[in-house]
Amino acid sequence: MRTFIFACIHNAGRSQMSAALFNRYADPAKAHAISAGTQPAEHVHPVVMDAMGEIGIDLSSAKPQKLTAELARGADTLITMGCGDECPYAPGLSRDDWPLPDPKGQSIDAVRQTREEIKRRVLELLKEENLLSLQAQ
């Protein structure tokens, strides 16, 4: 089982969407994702919950969490969300960076665009790594 961590600073938007979409399309016997941040917010951005709800993903129970050494232990890959020098880092994990706009303060249309870009990247990653579920193929 491979574990992917999607991380940003506040863990309230991009990383939440990324982990949720990853878990929707990944083969659960092969991989799963979690999301975390270095300075977790109190809650997921409401506009992010709305945009994800439109595609049937309920983030109402999602809670931003801190990226800790314990959380990263056993993970394989860290994907950050384009937060520059402030991006989270976890020693020992392979790392990729997806420069995506922060949904905080954005319109629902802008967040939908970010959601669709995340979906495209997640599906590409899952195909490359042979982790796509049969239902998603």
Short mmCIF file of N, CA and C in Angstrom, two decimals, residues 9-136:
data_model
loop_
_atom_site.label_atom_id
_atom_site.label_comp_id
_atom_site.label_asym_id
_atom_site.label_seq_id
_atom_site.Cartn_x
_atom_site.Cartn_y
_atom_site.Cartn_z
N ILE A 9 0.18 24.96 3.16
CA ILE A 9 0.39 25.63 4.44
C ILE A 9 -0.80 25.43 5.38
N HIS A 10 -2.00 25.79 4.93
CA HIS A 10 -3.16 25.78 5.82
C HIS A 10 -4.03 24.52 5.72
N ASN A 11 -3.78 23.68 4.74
CA ASN A 11 -4.52 22.43 4.58
C ASN A 11 -6.03 22.67 4.58
N ALA A 12 -6.45 23.72 3.88
CA ALA A 12 -7.86 24.09 3.88
C ALA A 12 -8.47 24.15 2.48
N GLY A 13 -7.69 23.84 1.45
CA GLY A 13 -8.20 23.97 0.10
C GLY A 13 -7.59 22.97 -0.87
N ARG A 14 -6.49 23.37 -1.50
CA ARG A 14 -5.88 22.56 -2.55
C ARG A 14 -5.52 21.16 -2.09
N SER A 15 -4.89 21.05 -0.94
CA SER A 15 -4.47 19.73 -0.47
C SER A 15 -5.67 18.86 -0.08
N GLN A 16 -6.71 19.48 0.44
CA GLN A 16 -7.94 18.73 0.76
C GLN A 16 -8.59 18.20 -0.52
N MET A 17 -8.68 19.06 -1.54
CA MET A 17 -9.27 18.62 -2.81
C MET A 17 -8.43 17.51 -3.43
N SER A 18 -7.11 17.66 -3.39
CA SER A 18 -6.21 16.68 -4.01
C SER A 18 -6.34 15.31 -3.36
N ALA A 19 -6.32 15.27 -2.03
CA ALA A 19 -6.43 13.98 -1.34
C ALA A 19 -7.79 13.34 -1.59
N ALA A 20 -8.84 14.13 -1.57
CA ALA A 20 -10.19 13.58 -1.80
C ALA A 20 -10.32 13.02 -3.21
N LEU A 21 -9.81 13.74 -4.21
CA LEU A 21 -9.88 13.24 -5.58
C LEU A 21 -8.99 12.03 -5.78
N PHE A 22 -7.82 12.04 -5.18
CA PHE A 22 -6.93 10.88 -5.24
C PHE A 22 -7.65 9.65 -4.68
N ASN A 23 -8.24 9.79 -3.51
CA ASN A 23 -8.91 8.64 -2.88
C ASN A 23 -10.15 8.20 -3.66
N ARG A 24 -10.78 9.10 -4.38
CA ARG A 24 -11.92 8.72 -5.21
C ARG A 24 -11.49 7.82 -6.37
N TYR A 25 -10.35 8.13 -6.99
CA TYR A 25 -9.95 7.45 -8.22
C TYR A 25 -8.87 6.39 -8.04
N ALA A 26 -8.21 6.33 -6.91
CA ALA A 26 -7.16 5.34 -6.68
C ALA A 26 -7.74 3.98 -6.35
N ASP A 27 -7.00 2.95 -6.72
CA ASP A 27 -7.35 1.59 -6.31
C ASP A 27 -7.07 1.50 -4.81
N PRO A 28 -8.09 1.30 -3.98
CA PRO A 28 -7.88 1.31 -2.53
C PRO A 28 -6.99 0.18 -2.01
N ALA A 29 -6.77 -0.83 -2.83
CA ALA A 29 -5.86 -1.91 -2.43
C ALA A 29 -4.40 -1.53 -2.70
N LYS A 30 -4.20 -0.47 -3.48
CA LYS A 30 -2.83 -0.10 -3.86
C LYS A 30 -2.34 1.20 -3.24
N ALA A 31 -3.25 2.15 -3.00
CA ALA A 31 -2.79 3.46 -2.54
C ALA A 31 -3.91 4.25 -1.88
N HIS A 32 -3.50 5.18 -1.04
CA HIS A 32 -4.43 6.14 -0.47
C HIS A 32 -3.68 7.45 -0.20
N ALA A 33 -4.45 8.49 0.03
CA ALA A 33 -3.85 9.81 0.26
C ALA A 33 -4.39 10.42 1.54
N ILE A 34 -3.55 11.27 2.12
CA ILE A 34 -3.94 12.09 3.25
C ILE A 34 -3.52 13.52 2.91
N SER A 35 -4.07 14.48 3.62
CA SER A 35 -3.67 15.86 3.41
C SER A 35 -3.27 16.46 4.74
N ALA A 36 -2.37 17.43 4.67
CA ALA A 36 -1.87 18.05 5.89
C ALA A 36 -1.27 19.41 5.55
N GLY A 37 -0.95 20.17 6.59
CA GLY A 37 -0.35 21.48 6.39
C GLY A 37 0.58 21.83 7.53
N THR A 38 1.40 22.84 7.30
CA THR A 38 2.35 23.26 8.32
C THR A 38 1.70 24.18 9.36
N GLN A 39 0.66 24.90 8.95
CA GLN A 39 -0.07 25.79 9.86
C GLN A 39 -1.56 25.58 9.60
N PRO A 40 -2.11 24.45 10.02
CA PRO A 40 -3.49 24.10 9.67
C PRO A 40 -4.52 25.15 10.10
N ALA A 41 -5.44 25.39 9.19
CA ALA A 41 -6.56 26.30 9.47
C ALA A 41 -7.55 25.62 10.41
N GLU A 42 -8.54 26.37 10.82
CA GLU A 42 -9.59 25.82 11.68
C GLU A 42 -10.51 24.87 10.92
N HIS A 43 -10.74 25.17 9.62
CA HIS A 43 -11.68 24.37 8.84
C HIS A 43 -11.36 24.51 7.36
N VAL A 44 -11.93 23.64 6.56
CA VAL A 44 -11.79 23.69 5.11
C VAL A 44 -12.57 24.91 4.61
N HIS A 45 -12.02 25.61 3.61
CA HIS A 45 -12.71 26.77 3.05
C HIS A 45 -14.12 26.37 2.58
N PRO A 46 -15.14 27.12 2.93
CA PRO A 46 -16.50 26.80 2.50
C PRO A 46 -16.66 26.71 0.98
N VAL A 47 -15.98 27.56 0.23
CA VAL A 47 -16.09 27.51 -1.22
C VAL A 47 -15.50 26.20 -1.77
N VAL A 48 -14.50 25.67 -1.10
CA VAL A 48 -13.92 24.38 -1.49
C VAL A 48 -14.93 23.27 -1.21
N MET A 49 -15.58 23.33 -0.06
CA MET A 49 -16.61 22.32 0.25
C MET A 49 -17.73 22.38 -0.79
N ASP A 50 -18.12 23.58 -1.20
CA ASP A 50 -19.17 23.73 -2.21
C ASP A 50 -18.73 23.14 -3.55
N ALA A 51 -17.52 23.48 -3.99
CA ALA A 51 -17.03 22.99 -5.28
C ALA A 51 -16.89 21.47 -5.29
N MET A 52 -16.46 20.90 -4.20
CA MET A 52 -16.32 19.44 -4.14
C MET A 52 -17.69 18.78 -4.02
N GLY A 53 -18.61 19.41 -3.31
CA GLY A 53 -19.97 18.89 -3.19
C GLY A 53 -20.65 18.78 -4.54
N GLU A 54 -20.32 19.69 -5.45
CA GLU A 54 -20.90 19.65 -6.79
C GLU A 54 -20.58 18.37 -7.55
N ILE A 55 -19.46 17.74 -7.18
CA ILE A 55 -19.08 16.49 -7.86
C ILE A 55 -19.25 15.28 -6.94
N GLY A 56 -20.02 15.47 -5.88
CA GLY A 56 -20.37 14.35 -5.01
C GLY A 56 -19.34 13.98 -3.95
N ILE A 57 -18.44 14.88 -3.64
CA ILE A 57 -17.46 14.63 -2.58
C ILE A 57 -17.79 15.55 -1.41
N ASP A 58 -18.10 14.95 -0.28
CA ASP A 58 -18.48 15.68 0.92
C ASP A 58 -17.25 15.90 1.81
N LEU A 59 -16.84 17.15 1.94
CA LEU A 59 -15.70 17.48 2.80
C LEU A 59 -16.13 18.09 4.13
N SER A 60 -17.42 17.98 4.46
CA SER A 60 -17.91 18.61 5.68
C SER A 60 -17.27 18.05 6.95
N SER A 61 -16.80 16.82 6.91
CA SER A 61 -16.15 16.25 8.10
C SER A 61 -14.63 16.32 8.02
N ALA A 62 -14.10 16.88 6.93
CA ALA A 62 -12.64 17.00 6.79
C ALA A 62 -12.13 18.07 7.75
N LYS A 63 -11.04 17.76 8.40
CA LYS A 63 -10.44 18.70 9.35
C LYS A 63 -8.98 18.90 8.99
N PRO A 64 -8.57 20.15 8.77
CA PRO A 64 -7.15 20.39 8.52
C PRO A 64 -6.29 19.83 9.66
N GLN A 65 -5.17 19.23 9.27
CA GLN A 65 -4.28 18.64 10.27
C GLN A 65 -2.84 19.04 10.00
N LYS A 66 -2.02 18.95 11.02
CA LYS A 66 -0.62 19.34 10.94
C LYS A 66 0.22 18.22 10.33
N LEU A 67 1.11 18.62 9.43
CA LEU A 67 2.07 17.68 8.88
C LEU A 67 3.16 17.47 9.92
N THR A 68 3.22 16.27 10.45
CA THR A 68 4.21 15.93 11.48
C THR A 68 5.08 14.80 10.98
N ALA A 69 6.20 14.58 11.65
CA ALA A 69 7.08 13.47 11.31
C ALA A 69 6.32 12.15 11.46
N GLU A 70 5.50 12.06 12.48
CA GLU A 70 4.72 10.84 12.70
C GLU A 70 3.74 10.60 11.55
N LEU A 71 3.06 11.64 11.09
CA LEU A 71 2.13 11.51 9.98
C LEU A 71 2.86 11.10 8.70
N ALA A 72 4.05 11.64 8.49
CA ALA A 72 4.82 11.34 7.28
C ALA A 72 5.48 9.96 7.32
N ARG A 73 5.63 9.40 8.52
CA ARG A 73 6.26 8.09 8.65
C ARG A 73 5.45 7.05 7.89
N GLY A 74 6.11 6.34 7.03
CA GLY A 74 5.43 5.30 6.26
C GLY A 74 4.85 5.79 4.95
N ALA A 75 4.85 7.11 4.73
CA ALA A 75 4.37 7.64 3.46
C ALA A 75 5.47 7.49 2.42
N ASP A 76 5.07 7.57 1.16
CA ASP A 76 6.02 7.42 0.06
C ASP A 76 6.32 8.73 -0.65
N THR A 77 5.29 9.53 -0.83
CA THR A 77 5.42 10.72 -1.66
C THR A 77 4.72 11.91 -1.02
N LEU A 78 5.36 13.07 -1.11
CA LEU A 78 4.79 14.32 -0.66
C LEU A 78 4.58 15.20 -1.89
N ILE A 79 3.35 15.65 -2.07
CA ILE A 79 3.04 16.57 -3.16
C ILE A 79 2.57 17.87 -2.54
N THR A 80 3.34 18.93 -2.81
CA THR A 80 3.00 20.24 -2.29
C THR A 80 2.24 21.03 -3.35
N MET A 81 1.62 22.12 -2.92
CA MET A 81 0.65 22.82 -3.76
C MET A 81 1.13 24.16 -4.29
N GLY A 82 2.42 24.34 -4.45
CA GLY A 82 2.92 25.57 -5.04
C GLY A 82 2.99 26.74 -4.09
N CYS A 83 3.33 26.48 -2.85
CA CYS A 83 3.39 27.55 -1.86
C CYS A 83 4.81 28.11 -1.70
N GLY A 84 5.65 27.85 -2.68
CA GLY A 84 7.00 28.42 -2.70
C GLY A 84 7.86 27.98 -1.54
N ASP A 85 8.63 28.92 -1.00
CA ASP A 85 9.56 28.61 0.08
C ASP A 85 8.85 28.15 1.35
N GLU A 86 7.57 28.43 1.45
CA GLU A 86 6.82 28.03 2.64
C GLU A 86 6.24 26.62 2.53
N CYS A 87 6.44 25.98 1.38
CA CYS A 87 5.89 24.63 1.18
C CYS A 87 6.41 23.67 2.23
N PRO A 88 5.54 22.78 2.67
CA PRO A 88 5.96 21.76 3.64
C PRO A 88 7.06 20.87 3.07
N TYR A 89 7.83 20.31 3.98
CA TYR A 89 8.92 19.41 3.62
C TYR A 89 8.90 18.26 4.61
N ALA A 90 9.16 17.05 4.12
CA ALA A 90 9.26 15.88 4.99
C ALA A 90 10.47 15.06 4.54
N PRO A 91 11.50 15.00 5.36
CA PRO A 91 12.72 14.26 4.99
C PRO A 91 12.40 12.80 4.63
N GLY A 92 13.06 12.34 3.59
CA GLY A 92 12.92 10.94 3.21
C GLY A 92 11.82 10.65 2.22
N LEU A 93 10.95 11.60 1.95
CA LEU A 93 9.86 11.36 1.00
C LEU A 93 10.23 11.93 -0.36
N SER A 94 9.86 11.22 -1.41
CA SER A 94 10.01 11.83 -2.72
C SER A 94 9.02 12.98 -2.77
N ARG A 95 9.35 14.03 -3.53
CA ARG A 95 8.52 15.23 -3.50
C ARG A 95 8.25 15.75 -4.90
N ASP A 96 7.04 16.20 -5.09
CA ASP A 96 6.65 16.87 -6.32
C ASP A 96 5.90 18.13 -5.89
N ASP A 97 5.85 19.12 -6.76
CA ASP A 97 5.15 20.36 -6.45
C ASP A 97 4.18 20.67 -7.58
N TRP A 98 2.94 20.93 -7.21
CA TRP A 98 1.91 21.31 -8.17
C TRP A 98 1.58 22.78 -7.91
N PRO A 99 2.09 23.69 -8.73
CA PRO A 99 1.78 25.10 -8.51
C PRO A 99 0.34 25.42 -8.89
N LEU A 100 -0.49 25.50 -7.89
CA LEU A 100 -1.93 25.73 -8.07
C LEU A 100 -2.35 26.97 -7.29
N PRO A 101 -3.34 27.71 -7.80
CA PRO A 101 -3.80 28.90 -7.07
C PRO A 101 -4.52 28.52 -5.77
N ASP A 102 -4.28 29.31 -4.75
CA ASP A 102 -4.93 29.12 -3.46
C ASP A 102 -6.40 29.52 -3.59
N PRO A 103 -7.34 28.64 -3.20
CA PRO A 103 -8.76 28.97 -3.32
C PRO A 103 -9.27 30.00 -2.31
N LYS A 104 -8.46 30.32 -1.31
CA LYS A 104 -8.91 31.28 -0.29
C LYS A 104 -9.28 32.60 -0.95
N GLY A 105 -10.51 33.04 -0.72
CA GLY A 105 -10.99 34.30 -1.24
C GLY A 105 -11.36 34.28 -2.72
N GLN A 106 -11.33 33.12 -3.33
CA GLN A 106 -11.64 33.00 -4.76
C GLN A 106 -13.14 32.76 -4.97
N SER A 107 -13.59 33.05 -6.18
CA SER A 107 -14.98 32.78 -6.55
C SER A 107 -15.16 31.28 -6.76
N ILE A 108 -16.40 30.83 -6.73
CA ILE A 108 -16.69 29.41 -6.98
C ILE A 108 -16.21 29.01 -8.37
N ASP A 109 -16.30 29.88 -9.35
CA ASP A 109 -15.82 29.55 -10.70
C ASP A 109 -14.31 29.32 -10.71
N ALA A 110 -13.56 30.15 -10.00
CA ALA A 110 -12.11 29.97 -9.92
C ALA A 110 -11.76 28.67 -9.21
N VAL A 111 -12.49 28.35 -8.13
CA VAL A 111 -12.23 27.12 -7.39
C VAL A 111 -12.59 25.90 -8.24
N ARG A 112 -13.63 26.00 -9.04
CA ARG A 112 -13.96 24.90 -9.96
C ARG A 112 -12.82 24.65 -10.94
N GLN A 113 -12.22 25.71 -11.44
CA GLN A 113 -11.09 25.55 -12.36
C GLN A 113 -9.92 24.86 -11.67
N THR A 114 -9.64 25.27 -10.45
CA THR A 114 -8.56 24.63 -9.69
C THR A 114 -8.90 23.16 -9.43
N ARG A 115 -10.14 22.89 -9.07
CA ARG A 115 -10.58 21.51 -8.84
C ARG A 115 -10.36 20.66 -10.08
N GLU A 116 -10.73 21.17 -11.23
CA GLU A 116 -10.58 20.41 -12.47
C GLU A 116 -9.11 20.20 -12.84
N GLU A 117 -8.26 21.17 -12.54
CA GLU A 117 -6.82 21.00 -12.78
C GLU A 117 -6.26 19.94 -11.82
N ILE A 118 -6.71 19.96 -10.59
CA ILE A 118 -6.27 18.93 -9.63
C ILE A 118 -6.72 17.56 -10.11
N LYS A 119 -7.96 17.45 -10.54
CA LYS A 119 -8.47 16.17 -11.03
C LYS A 119 -7.62 15.66 -12.19
N ARG A 120 -7.28 16.54 -13.12
CA ARG A 120 -6.45 16.15 -14.26
C ARG A 120 -5.09 15.63 -13.78
N ARG A 121 -4.48 16.34 -12.85
CA ARG A 121 -3.16 15.94 -12.33
C ARG A 121 -3.24 14.63 -11.56
N VAL A 122 -4.29 14.47 -10.75
CA VAL A 122 -4.46 13.23 -9.98
C VAL A 122 -4.62 12.04 -10.91
N LEU A 123 -5.47 12.17 -11.91
CA LEU A 123 -5.68 11.06 -12.84
C LEU A 123 -4.40 10.73 -13.60
N GLU A 124 -3.64 11.74 -13.99
CA GLU A 124 -2.37 11.52 -14.67
C GLU A 124 -1.39 10.78 -13.75
N LEU A 125 -1.30 11.20 -12.51
CA LEU A 125 -0.42 10.56 -11.53
C LEU A 125 -0.82 9.10 -11.32
N LEU A 126 -2.10 8.86 -11.13
CA LEU A 126 -2.57 7.49 -10.89
C LEU A 126 -2.31 6.59 -12.10
N LYS A 127 -2.47 7.11 -13.30
CA LYS A 127 -2.18 6.32 -14.50
C LYS A 127 -0.70 6.01 -14.59
N GLU A 128 0.14 7.02 -14.37
CA GLU A 128 1.60 6.84 -14.44
C GLU A 128 2.09 5.80 -13.43
N GLU A 129 1.50 5.80 -12.26
CA GLU A 129 1.93 4.92 -11.17
C GLU A 129 1.17 3.59 -11.15
N ASN A 130 0.27 3.39 -12.12
CA ASN A 130 -0.54 2.18 -12.19
C ASN A 130 -1.35 1.97 -10.90
N LEU A 131 -1.99 3.03 -10.45
CA LEU A 131 -2.76 3.00 -9.20
C LEU A 131 -4.24 3.31 -9.41
N LEU A 132 -4.63 3.47 -10.64
CA LEU A 132 -6.01 3.84 -10.95
C LEU A 132 -6.97 2.68 -10.66
N SER A 133 -8.09 2.99 -10.02
CA SER A 133 -9.08 1.94 -9.75
C SER A 133 -9.73 1.49 -11.05
N LEU A 134 -10.27 0.29 -11.07
CA LEU A 134 -10.92 -0.22 -12.27
C LEU A 134 -12.11 0.63 -12.65
N GLN A 135 -12.85 1.15 -11.67
CA GLN A 135 -14.03 1.97 -11.94
C GLN A 135 -13.64 3.29 -12.62
N ALA A 136 -12.46 3.80 -12.35
CA ALA A 136 -12.02 5.09 -12.91
C ALA A 136 -11.44 4.94 -14.31
#
